[in-house]
PDB file of C-alpha atoms in Angstrom:
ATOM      1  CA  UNK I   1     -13.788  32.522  -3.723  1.00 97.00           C
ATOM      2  CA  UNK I   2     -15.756  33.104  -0.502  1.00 98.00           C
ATOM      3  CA  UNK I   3     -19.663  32.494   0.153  1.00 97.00           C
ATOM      4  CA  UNK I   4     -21.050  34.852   3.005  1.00 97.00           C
ATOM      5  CA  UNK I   5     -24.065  33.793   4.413  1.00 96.00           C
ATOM      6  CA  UNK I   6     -26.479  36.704   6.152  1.00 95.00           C
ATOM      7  CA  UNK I   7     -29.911  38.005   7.220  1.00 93.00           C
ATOM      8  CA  UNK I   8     -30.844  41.234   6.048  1.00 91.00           C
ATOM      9  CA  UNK I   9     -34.186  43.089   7.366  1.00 87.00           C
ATOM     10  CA  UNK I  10     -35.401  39.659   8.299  1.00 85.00           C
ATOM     11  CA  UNK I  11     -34.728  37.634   5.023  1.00 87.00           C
ATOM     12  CA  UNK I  12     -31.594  35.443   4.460  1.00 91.00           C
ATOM     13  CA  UNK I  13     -29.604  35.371   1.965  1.00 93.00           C
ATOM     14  CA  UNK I  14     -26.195  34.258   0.327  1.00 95.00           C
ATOM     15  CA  UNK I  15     -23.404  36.548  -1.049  1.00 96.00           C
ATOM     16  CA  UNK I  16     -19.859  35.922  -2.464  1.00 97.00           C
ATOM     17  CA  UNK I  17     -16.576  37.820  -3.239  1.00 98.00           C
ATOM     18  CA  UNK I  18     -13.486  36.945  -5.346  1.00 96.00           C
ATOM     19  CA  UNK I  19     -11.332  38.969  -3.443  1.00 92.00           C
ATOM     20  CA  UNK I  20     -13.637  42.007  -3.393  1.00 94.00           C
ATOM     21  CA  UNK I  21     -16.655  43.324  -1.994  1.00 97.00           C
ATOM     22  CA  UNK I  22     -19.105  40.854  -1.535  1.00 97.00           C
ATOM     23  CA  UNK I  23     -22.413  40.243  -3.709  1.00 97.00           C
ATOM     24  CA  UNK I  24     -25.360  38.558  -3.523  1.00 93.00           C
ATOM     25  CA  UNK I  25     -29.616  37.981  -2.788  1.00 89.00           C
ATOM     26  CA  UNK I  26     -32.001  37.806  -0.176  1.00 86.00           C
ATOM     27  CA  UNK I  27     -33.349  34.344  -0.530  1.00 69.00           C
ATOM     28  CA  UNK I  28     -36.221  33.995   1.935  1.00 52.00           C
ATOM     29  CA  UNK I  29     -38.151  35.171   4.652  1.00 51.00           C
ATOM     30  CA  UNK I  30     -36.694  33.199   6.901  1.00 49.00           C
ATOM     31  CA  UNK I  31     -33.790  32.203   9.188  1.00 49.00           C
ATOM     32  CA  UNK I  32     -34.905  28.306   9.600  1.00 51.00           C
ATOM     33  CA  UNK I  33     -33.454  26.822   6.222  1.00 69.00           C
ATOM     34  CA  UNK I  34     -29.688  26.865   5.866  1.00 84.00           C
ATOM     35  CA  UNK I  35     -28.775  27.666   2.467  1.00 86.00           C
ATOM     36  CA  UNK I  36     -25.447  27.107   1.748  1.00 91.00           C
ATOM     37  CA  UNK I  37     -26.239  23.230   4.037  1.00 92.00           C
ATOM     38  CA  UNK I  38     -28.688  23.010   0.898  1.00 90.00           C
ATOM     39  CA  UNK I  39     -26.693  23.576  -1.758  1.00 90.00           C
ATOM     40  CA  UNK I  40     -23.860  21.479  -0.308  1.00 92.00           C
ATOM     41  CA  UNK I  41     -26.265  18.547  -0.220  1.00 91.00           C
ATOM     42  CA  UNK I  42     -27.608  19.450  -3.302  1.00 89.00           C
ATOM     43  CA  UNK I  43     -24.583  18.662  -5.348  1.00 88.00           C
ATOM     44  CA  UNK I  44     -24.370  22.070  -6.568  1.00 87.00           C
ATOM     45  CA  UNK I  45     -21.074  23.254  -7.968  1.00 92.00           C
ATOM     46  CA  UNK I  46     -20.447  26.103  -5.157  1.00 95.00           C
ATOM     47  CA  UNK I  47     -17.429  28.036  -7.613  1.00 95.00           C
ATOM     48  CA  UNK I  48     -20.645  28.038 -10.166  1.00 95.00           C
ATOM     49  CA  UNK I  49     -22.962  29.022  -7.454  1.00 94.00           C
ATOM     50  CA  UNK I  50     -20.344  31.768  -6.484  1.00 96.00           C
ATOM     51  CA  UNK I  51     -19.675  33.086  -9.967  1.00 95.00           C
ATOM     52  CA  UNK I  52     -23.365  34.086 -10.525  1.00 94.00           C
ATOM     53  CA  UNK I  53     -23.434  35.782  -7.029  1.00 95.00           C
ATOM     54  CA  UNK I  54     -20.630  38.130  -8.089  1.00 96.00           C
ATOM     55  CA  UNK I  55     -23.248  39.390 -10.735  1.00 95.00           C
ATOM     56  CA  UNK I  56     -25.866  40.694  -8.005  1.00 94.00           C
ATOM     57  CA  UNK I  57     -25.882  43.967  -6.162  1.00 94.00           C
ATOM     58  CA  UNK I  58     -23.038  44.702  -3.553  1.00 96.00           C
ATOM     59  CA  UNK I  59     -23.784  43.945  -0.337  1.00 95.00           C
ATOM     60  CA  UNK I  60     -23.341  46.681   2.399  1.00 95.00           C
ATOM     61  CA  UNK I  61     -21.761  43.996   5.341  1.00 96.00           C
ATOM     62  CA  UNK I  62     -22.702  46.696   8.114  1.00 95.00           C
ATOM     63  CA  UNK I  63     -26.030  46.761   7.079  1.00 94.00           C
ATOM     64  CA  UNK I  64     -26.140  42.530   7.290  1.00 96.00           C
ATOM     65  CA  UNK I  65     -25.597  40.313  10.544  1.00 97.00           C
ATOM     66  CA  UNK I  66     -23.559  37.035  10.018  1.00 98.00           C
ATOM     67  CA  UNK I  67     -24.627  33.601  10.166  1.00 96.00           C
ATOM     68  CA  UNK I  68     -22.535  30.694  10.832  1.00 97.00           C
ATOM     69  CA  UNK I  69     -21.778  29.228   7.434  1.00 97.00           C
ATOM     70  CA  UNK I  70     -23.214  26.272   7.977  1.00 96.00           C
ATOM     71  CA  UNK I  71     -26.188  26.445  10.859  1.00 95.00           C
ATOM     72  CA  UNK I  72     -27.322  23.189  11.756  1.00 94.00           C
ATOM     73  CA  UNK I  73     -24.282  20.702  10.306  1.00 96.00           C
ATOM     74  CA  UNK I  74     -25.329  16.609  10.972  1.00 96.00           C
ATOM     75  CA  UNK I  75     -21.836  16.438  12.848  1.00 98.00           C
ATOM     76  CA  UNK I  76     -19.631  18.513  14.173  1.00 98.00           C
ATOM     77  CA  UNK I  77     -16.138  16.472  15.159  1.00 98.00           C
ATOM     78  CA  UNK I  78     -12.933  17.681  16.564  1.00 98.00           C
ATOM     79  CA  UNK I  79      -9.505  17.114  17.248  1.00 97.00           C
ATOM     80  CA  UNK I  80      -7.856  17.462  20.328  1.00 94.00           C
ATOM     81  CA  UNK I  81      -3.955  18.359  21.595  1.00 92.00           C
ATOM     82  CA  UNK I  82      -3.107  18.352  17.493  1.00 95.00           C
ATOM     83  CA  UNK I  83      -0.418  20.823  17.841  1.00 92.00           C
ATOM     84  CA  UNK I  84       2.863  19.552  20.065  1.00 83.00           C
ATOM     85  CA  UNK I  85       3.391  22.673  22.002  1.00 81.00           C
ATOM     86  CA  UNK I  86      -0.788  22.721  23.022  1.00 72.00           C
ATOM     87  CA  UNK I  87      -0.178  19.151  24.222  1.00 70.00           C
ATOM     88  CA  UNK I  88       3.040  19.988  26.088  1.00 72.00           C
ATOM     89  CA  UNK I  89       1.577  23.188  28.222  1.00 69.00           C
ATOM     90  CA  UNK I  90      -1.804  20.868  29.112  1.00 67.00           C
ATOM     91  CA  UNK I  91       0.700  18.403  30.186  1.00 64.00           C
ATOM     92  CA  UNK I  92       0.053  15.889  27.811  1.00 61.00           C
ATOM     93  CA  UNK I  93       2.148  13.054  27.157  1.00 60.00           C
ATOM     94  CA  UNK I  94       4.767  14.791  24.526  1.00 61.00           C
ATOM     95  CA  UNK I  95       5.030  11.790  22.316  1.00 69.00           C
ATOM     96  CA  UNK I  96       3.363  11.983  19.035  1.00 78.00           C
ATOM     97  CA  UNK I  97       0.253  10.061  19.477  1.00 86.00           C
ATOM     98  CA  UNK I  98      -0.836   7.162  17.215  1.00 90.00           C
ATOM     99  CA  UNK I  99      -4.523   8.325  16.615  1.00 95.00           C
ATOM    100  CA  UNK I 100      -5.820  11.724  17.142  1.00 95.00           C
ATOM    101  CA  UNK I 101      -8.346  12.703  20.271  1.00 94.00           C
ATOM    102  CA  UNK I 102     -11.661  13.238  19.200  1.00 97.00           C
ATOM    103  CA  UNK I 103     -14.878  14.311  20.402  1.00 96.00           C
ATOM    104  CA  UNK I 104     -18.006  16.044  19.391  1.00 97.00           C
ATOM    105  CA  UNK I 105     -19.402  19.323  19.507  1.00 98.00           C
ATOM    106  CA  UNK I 106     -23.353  20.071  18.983  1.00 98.00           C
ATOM    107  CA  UNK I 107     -24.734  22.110  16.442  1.00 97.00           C
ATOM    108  CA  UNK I 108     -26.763  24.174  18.997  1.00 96.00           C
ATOM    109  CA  UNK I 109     -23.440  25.396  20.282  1.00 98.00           C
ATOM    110  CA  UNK I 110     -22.728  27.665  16.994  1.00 98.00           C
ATOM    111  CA  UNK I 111     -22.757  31.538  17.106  1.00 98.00           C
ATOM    112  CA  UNK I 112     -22.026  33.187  13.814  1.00 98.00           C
ATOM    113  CA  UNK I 113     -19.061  35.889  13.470  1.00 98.00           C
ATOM    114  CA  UNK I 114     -19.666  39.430  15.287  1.00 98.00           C
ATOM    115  CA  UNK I 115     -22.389  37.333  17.878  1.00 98.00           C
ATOM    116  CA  UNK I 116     -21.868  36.917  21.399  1.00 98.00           C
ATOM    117  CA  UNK I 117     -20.209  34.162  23.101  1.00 98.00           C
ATOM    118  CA  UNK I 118     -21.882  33.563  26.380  1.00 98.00           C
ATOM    119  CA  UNK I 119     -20.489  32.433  29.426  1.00 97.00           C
ATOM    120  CA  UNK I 120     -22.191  30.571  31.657  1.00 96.00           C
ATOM    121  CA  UNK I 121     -22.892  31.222  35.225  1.00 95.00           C
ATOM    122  CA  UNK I 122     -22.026  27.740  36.199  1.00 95.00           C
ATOM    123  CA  UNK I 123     -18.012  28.306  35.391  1.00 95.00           C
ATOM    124  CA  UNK I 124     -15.434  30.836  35.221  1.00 96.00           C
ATOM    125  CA  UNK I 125     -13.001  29.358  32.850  1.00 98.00           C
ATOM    126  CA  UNK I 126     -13.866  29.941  29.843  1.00 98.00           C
ATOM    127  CA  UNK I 127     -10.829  29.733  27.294  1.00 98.00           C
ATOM    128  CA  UNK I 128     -10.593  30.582  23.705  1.00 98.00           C
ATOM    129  CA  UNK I 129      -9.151  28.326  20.616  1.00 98.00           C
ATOM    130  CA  UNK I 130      -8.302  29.315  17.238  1.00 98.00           C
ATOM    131  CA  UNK I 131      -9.332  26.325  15.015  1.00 98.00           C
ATOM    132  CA  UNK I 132      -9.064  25.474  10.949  1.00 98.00           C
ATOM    133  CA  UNK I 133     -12.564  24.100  10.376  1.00 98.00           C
ATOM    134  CA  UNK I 134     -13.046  22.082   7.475  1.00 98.00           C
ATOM    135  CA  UNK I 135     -16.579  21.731   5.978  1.00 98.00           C
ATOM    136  CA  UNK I 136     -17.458  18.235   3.961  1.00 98.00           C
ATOM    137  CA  UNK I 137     -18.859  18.728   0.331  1.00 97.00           C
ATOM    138  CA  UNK I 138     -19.234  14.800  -0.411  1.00 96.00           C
ATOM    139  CA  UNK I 139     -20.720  12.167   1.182  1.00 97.00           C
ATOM    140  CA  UNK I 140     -17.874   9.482   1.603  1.00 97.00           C
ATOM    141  CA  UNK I 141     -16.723   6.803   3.913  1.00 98.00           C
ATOM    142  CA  UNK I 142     -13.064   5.408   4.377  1.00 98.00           C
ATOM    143  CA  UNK I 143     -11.396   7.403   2.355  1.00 98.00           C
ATOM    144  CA  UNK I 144      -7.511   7.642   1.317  1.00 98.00           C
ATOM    145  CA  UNK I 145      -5.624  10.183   2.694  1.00 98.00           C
ATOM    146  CA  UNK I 146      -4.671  10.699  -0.768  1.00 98.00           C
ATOM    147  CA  UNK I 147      -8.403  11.681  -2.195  1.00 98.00           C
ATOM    148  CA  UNK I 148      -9.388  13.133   1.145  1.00 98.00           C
ATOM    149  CA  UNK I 149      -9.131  16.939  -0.385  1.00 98.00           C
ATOM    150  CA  UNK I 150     -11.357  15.852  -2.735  1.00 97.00           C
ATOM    151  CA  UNK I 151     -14.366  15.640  -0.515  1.00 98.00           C
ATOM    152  CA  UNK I 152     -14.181  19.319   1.004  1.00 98.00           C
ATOM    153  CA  UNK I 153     -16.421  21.808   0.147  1.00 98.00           C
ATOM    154  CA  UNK I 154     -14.323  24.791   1.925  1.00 98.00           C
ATOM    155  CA  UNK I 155     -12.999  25.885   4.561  1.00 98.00           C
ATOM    156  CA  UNK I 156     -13.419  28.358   7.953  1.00 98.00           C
ATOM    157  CA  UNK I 157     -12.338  29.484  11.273  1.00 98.00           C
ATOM    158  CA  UNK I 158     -13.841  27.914  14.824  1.00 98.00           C
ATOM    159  CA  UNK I 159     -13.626  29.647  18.423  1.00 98.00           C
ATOM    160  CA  UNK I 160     -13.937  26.078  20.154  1.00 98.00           C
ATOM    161  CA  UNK I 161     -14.346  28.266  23.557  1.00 98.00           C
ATOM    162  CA  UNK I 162     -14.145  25.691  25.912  1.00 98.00           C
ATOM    163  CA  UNK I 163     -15.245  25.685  29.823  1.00 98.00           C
ATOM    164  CA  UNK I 164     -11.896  24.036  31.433  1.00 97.00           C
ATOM    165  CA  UNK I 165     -13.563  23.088  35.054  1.00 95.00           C
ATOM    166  CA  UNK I 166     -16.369  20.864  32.854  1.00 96.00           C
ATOM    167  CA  UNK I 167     -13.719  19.832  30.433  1.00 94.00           C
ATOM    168  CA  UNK I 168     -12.034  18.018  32.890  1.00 91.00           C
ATOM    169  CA  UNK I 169     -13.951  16.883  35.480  1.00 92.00           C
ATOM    170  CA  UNK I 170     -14.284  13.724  33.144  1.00 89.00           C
ATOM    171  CA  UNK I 171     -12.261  11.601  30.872  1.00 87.00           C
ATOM    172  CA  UNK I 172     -15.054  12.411  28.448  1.00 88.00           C
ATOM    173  CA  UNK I 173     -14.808  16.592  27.037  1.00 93.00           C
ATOM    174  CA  UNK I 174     -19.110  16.323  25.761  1.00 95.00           C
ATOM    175  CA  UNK I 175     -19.675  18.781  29.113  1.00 96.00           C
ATOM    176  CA  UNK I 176     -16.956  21.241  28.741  1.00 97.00           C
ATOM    177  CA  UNK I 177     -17.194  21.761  24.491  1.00 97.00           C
ATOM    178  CA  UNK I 178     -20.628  22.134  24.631  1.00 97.00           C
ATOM    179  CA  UNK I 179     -22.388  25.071  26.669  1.00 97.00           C
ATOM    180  CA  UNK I 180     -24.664  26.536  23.881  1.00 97.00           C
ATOM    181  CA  UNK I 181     -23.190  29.891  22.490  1.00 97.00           C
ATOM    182  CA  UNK I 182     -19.519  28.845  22.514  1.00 98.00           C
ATOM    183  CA  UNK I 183     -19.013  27.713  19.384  1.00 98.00           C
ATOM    184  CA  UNK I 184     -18.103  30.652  17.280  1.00 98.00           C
ATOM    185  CA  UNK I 185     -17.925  29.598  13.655  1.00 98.00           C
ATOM    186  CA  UNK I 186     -17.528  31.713  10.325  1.00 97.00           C
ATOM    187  CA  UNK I 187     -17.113  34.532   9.047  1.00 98.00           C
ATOM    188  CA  UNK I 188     -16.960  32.775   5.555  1.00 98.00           C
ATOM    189  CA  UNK I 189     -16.242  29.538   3.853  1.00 98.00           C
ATOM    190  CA  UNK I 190     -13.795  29.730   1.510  1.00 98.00           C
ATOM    191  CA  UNK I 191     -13.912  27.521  -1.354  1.00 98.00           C
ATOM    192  CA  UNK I 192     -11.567  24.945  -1.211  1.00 97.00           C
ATOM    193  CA  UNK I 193      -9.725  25.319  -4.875  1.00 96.00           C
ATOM    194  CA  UNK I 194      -9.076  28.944  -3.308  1.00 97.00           C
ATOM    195  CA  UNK I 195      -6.529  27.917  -0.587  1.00 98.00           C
ATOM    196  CA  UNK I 196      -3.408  25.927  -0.810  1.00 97.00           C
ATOM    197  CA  UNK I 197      -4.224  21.524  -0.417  1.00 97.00           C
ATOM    198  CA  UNK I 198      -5.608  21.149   3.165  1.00 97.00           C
ATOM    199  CA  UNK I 199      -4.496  24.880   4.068  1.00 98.00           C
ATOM    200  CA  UNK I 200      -1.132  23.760   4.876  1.00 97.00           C
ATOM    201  CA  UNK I 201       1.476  26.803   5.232  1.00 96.00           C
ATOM    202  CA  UNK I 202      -1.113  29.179   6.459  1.00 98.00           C
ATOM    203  CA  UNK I 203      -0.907  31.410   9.412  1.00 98.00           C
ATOM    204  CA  UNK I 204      -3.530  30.636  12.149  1.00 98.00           C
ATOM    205  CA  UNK I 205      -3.614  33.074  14.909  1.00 98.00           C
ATOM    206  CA  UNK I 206      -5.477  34.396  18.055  1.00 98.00           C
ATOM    207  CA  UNK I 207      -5.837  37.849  19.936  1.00 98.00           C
ATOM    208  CA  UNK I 208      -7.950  38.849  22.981  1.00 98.00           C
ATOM    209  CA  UNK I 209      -8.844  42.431  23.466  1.00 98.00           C
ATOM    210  CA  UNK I 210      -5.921  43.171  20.575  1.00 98.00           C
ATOM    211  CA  UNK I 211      -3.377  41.162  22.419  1.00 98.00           C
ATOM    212  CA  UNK I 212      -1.648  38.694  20.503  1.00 98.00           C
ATOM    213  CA  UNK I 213      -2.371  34.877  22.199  1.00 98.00           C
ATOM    214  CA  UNK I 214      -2.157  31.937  19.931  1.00 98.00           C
ATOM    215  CA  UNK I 215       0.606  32.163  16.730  1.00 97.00           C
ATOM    216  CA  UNK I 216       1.149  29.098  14.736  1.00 97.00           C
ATOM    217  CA  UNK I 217       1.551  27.580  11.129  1.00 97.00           C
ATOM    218  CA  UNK I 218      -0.887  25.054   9.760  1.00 97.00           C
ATOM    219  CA  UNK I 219       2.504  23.105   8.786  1.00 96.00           C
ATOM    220  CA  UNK I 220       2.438  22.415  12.553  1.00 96.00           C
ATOM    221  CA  UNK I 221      -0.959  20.047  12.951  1.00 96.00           C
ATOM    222  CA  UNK I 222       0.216  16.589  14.076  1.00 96.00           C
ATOM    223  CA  UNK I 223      -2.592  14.896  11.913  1.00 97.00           C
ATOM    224  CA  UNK I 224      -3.441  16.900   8.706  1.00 97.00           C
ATOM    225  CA  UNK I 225      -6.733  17.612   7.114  1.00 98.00           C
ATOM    226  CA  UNK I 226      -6.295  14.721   4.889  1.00 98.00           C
ATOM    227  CA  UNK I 227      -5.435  12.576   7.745  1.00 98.00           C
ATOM    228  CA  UNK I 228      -8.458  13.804   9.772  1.00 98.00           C
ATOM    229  CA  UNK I 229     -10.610  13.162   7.133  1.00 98.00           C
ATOM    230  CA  UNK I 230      -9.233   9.531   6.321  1.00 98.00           C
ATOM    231  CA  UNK I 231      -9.497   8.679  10.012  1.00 98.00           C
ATOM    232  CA  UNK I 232     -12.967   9.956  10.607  1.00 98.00           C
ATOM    233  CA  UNK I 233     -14.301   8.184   7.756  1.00 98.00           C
ATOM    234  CA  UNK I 234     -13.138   4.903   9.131  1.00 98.00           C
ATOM    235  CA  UNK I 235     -15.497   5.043  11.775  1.00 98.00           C
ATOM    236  CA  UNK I 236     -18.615   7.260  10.558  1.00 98.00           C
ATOM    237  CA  UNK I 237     -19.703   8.390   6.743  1.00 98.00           C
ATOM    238  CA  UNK I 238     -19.199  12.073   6.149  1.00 98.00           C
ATOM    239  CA  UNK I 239     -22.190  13.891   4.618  1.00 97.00           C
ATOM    240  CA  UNK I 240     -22.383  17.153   3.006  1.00 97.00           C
ATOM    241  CA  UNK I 241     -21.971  20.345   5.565  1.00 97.00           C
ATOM    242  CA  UNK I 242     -20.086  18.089   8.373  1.00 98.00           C
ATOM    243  CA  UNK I 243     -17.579  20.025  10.188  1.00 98.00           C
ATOM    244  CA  UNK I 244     -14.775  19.193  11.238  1.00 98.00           C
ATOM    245  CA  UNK I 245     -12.294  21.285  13.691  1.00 98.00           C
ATOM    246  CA  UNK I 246      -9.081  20.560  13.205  1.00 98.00           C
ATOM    247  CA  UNK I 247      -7.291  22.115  16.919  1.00 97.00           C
ATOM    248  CA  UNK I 248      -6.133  24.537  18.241  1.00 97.00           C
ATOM    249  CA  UNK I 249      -2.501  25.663  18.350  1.00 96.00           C
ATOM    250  CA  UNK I 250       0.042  26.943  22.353  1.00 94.00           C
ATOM    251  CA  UNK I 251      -1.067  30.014  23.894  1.00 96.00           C
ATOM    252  CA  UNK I 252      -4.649  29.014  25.591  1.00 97.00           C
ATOM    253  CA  UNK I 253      -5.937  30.547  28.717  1.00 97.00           C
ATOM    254  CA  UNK I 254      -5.163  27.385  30.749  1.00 94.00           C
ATOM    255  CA  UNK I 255      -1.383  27.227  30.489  1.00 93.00           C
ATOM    256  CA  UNK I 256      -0.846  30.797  31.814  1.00 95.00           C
ATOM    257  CA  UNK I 257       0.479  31.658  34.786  1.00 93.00           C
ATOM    258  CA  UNK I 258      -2.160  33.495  35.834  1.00 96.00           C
ATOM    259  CA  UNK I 259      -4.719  32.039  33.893  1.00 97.00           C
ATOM    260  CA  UNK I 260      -6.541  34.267  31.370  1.00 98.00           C
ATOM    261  CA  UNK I 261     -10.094  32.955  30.976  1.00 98.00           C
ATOM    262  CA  UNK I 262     -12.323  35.430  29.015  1.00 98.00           C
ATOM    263  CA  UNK I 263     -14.672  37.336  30.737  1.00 98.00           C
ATOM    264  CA  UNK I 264     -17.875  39.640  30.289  1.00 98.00           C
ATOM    265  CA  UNK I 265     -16.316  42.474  27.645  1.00 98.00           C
ATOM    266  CA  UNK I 266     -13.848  40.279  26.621  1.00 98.00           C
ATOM    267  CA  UNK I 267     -13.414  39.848  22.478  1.00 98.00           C
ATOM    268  CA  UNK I 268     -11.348  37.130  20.840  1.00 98.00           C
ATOM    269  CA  UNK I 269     -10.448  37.776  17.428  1.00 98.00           C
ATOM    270  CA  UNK I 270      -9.463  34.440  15.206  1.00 98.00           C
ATOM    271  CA  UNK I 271      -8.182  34.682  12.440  1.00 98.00           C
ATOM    272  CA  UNK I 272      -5.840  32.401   9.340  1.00 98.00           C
ATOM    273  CA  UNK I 273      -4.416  33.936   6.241  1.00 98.00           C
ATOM    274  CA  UNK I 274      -6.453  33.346   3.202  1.00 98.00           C
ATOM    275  CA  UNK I 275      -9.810  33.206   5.082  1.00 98.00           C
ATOM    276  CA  UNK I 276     -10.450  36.425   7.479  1.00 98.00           C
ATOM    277  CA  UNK I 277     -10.785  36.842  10.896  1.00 98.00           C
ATOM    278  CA  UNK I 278     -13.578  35.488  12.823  1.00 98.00           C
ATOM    279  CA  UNK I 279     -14.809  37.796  15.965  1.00 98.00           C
ATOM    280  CA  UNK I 280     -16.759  37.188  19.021  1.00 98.00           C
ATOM    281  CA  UNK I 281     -17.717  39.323  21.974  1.00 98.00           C
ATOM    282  CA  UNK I 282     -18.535  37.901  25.435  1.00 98.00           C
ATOM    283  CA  UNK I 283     -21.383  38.412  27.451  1.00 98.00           C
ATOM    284  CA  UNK I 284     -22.952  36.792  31.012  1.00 97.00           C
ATOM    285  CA  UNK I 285     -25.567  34.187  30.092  1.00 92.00           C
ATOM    286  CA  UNK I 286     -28.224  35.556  32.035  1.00 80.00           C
ATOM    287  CA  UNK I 287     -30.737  32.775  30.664  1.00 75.00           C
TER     288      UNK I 287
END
């Protein structure tokens, strides 16, 4: 099951498919309250939620433009070099590490899928990465590994477009991971009973302008979701709507020889099996 959330002719509202088209309601009149962060926090069975949605009118999705499925998330935390072969072409140590590099991304970051990724005037390396993103349903803290799954509400697909030259003129990423506008998140969250425990086996893959540049297997993360989760929760309590990117898999800008940032015209299409693709143009941030 998939929830779809949307403004349409200034209302938002929240829509959901089984596999087909999608259905659902206007809400509100306005953009300011994220829904499906509500109903998350709420306690609300989402599947429940869902299955009355499919009874509403079909939703035209040209007709609607895309929000991120969760707007203003408490936390957003990510995981760094969790693939081998990204460490290894970043020329990171190739041992597999003991803990997992993490950092934070801000919520004012997040674009929504078919919105505009902006890059900034201050850099011209902007790279793409095709990122699981795993949104918290229950509020826990140090969790097992083994009831980890339990606390996900669903999961999505992150662009963690990431500015190289501010990435790595610290020890510290907070600079490069967070120009606003470069945090493409969406185009649904899929409900977590939907896809296989912690998406393992999926396909998770990456194209700019059509061209095929990340191709992995979820199989390949060097800390699973359940690990992620266990780890995090050492350290901080998960609430409801907390994101979590999981990495991002070989083939970024960076490594290439020549380098392939994304530019003004530019479109990165991410995408994993079972959940869609997620798609972003680029434009200058004029601002």
């Amino acid at each position: 099951m998939k929830l779809l959330t949307f403004v349409k002719d200034g209302q938002q509202g929240l829509a959901a498919s089984d596999g087909g088209d999608f259905h659902g309601l206007i809400n509100m009149k306005t953009t300011s309250t994220d829904l499906l962060l509500q109903l998350v926090t709420s306690g609300e069975s989402l599947s429940k939620v869902a299955t009355r949605l499919l009874s509403e009118p079909k939703l035209i999705l040209d007709e609607v433009t895309y929000l991120p499925p969760i707007q203003k998330p408490s936390k957003i935390l990510c995981v760094g070099f969790n693939y081998a072969e990204h460490a290894s072409e970043l020329e990171q140590d190739k041992k597999k590490p003991d803990y997992p590099e993490l950092f934070t991304r801000f919520a004012t970051t997040l674009i929504a899928h078919r919105d505009t990724i902006r890059k900034p005037r201050e850099s011209e390396q902007l790279d793409y990465e095709v990122e699981l993103a795993v949104v918290i349903g229950k509020r826990t803290r140090r969790v097992s590994e083994l009831d980890a799954l339990n606390y996900i509400a669903g999961y999505t697909i992150a662009n963690d477009a990431t500015l190289r030259d501010y990435q790595f003129r610290t020890s510290q990423w907070t600079a490069g991971k967070n120009f606003d506008s470069t945090g493409a998140l969406g185009p649904v969250l899929v409900l977590r009973e939907a896809l296989p425990p912690g998406c393992r086996g999926l396909k998770i893959e990456g194209r700019l302008n059509g061209k095929t540049m990340q191709s992995s297997s979820l199989d390949k993360l060097i800390f699973d979701v359940p690990k992620i989760i266990s780890i995090i929760s050492e350290f901080t309590t998960l609430e409801p709507g907390d994101v979590i990117m999981t990495g991002t898999p070989s083939g970024v800008g960076m490594s290439r020889d020549p380098k392939v940032f994304m530019q003004a015209g530019d479109t990165y299409e991410a995408e994993i099996e079972g959940i869609g693709v997620l798609t972003n143009s680029v434009i200058d941030d004029l601002l």
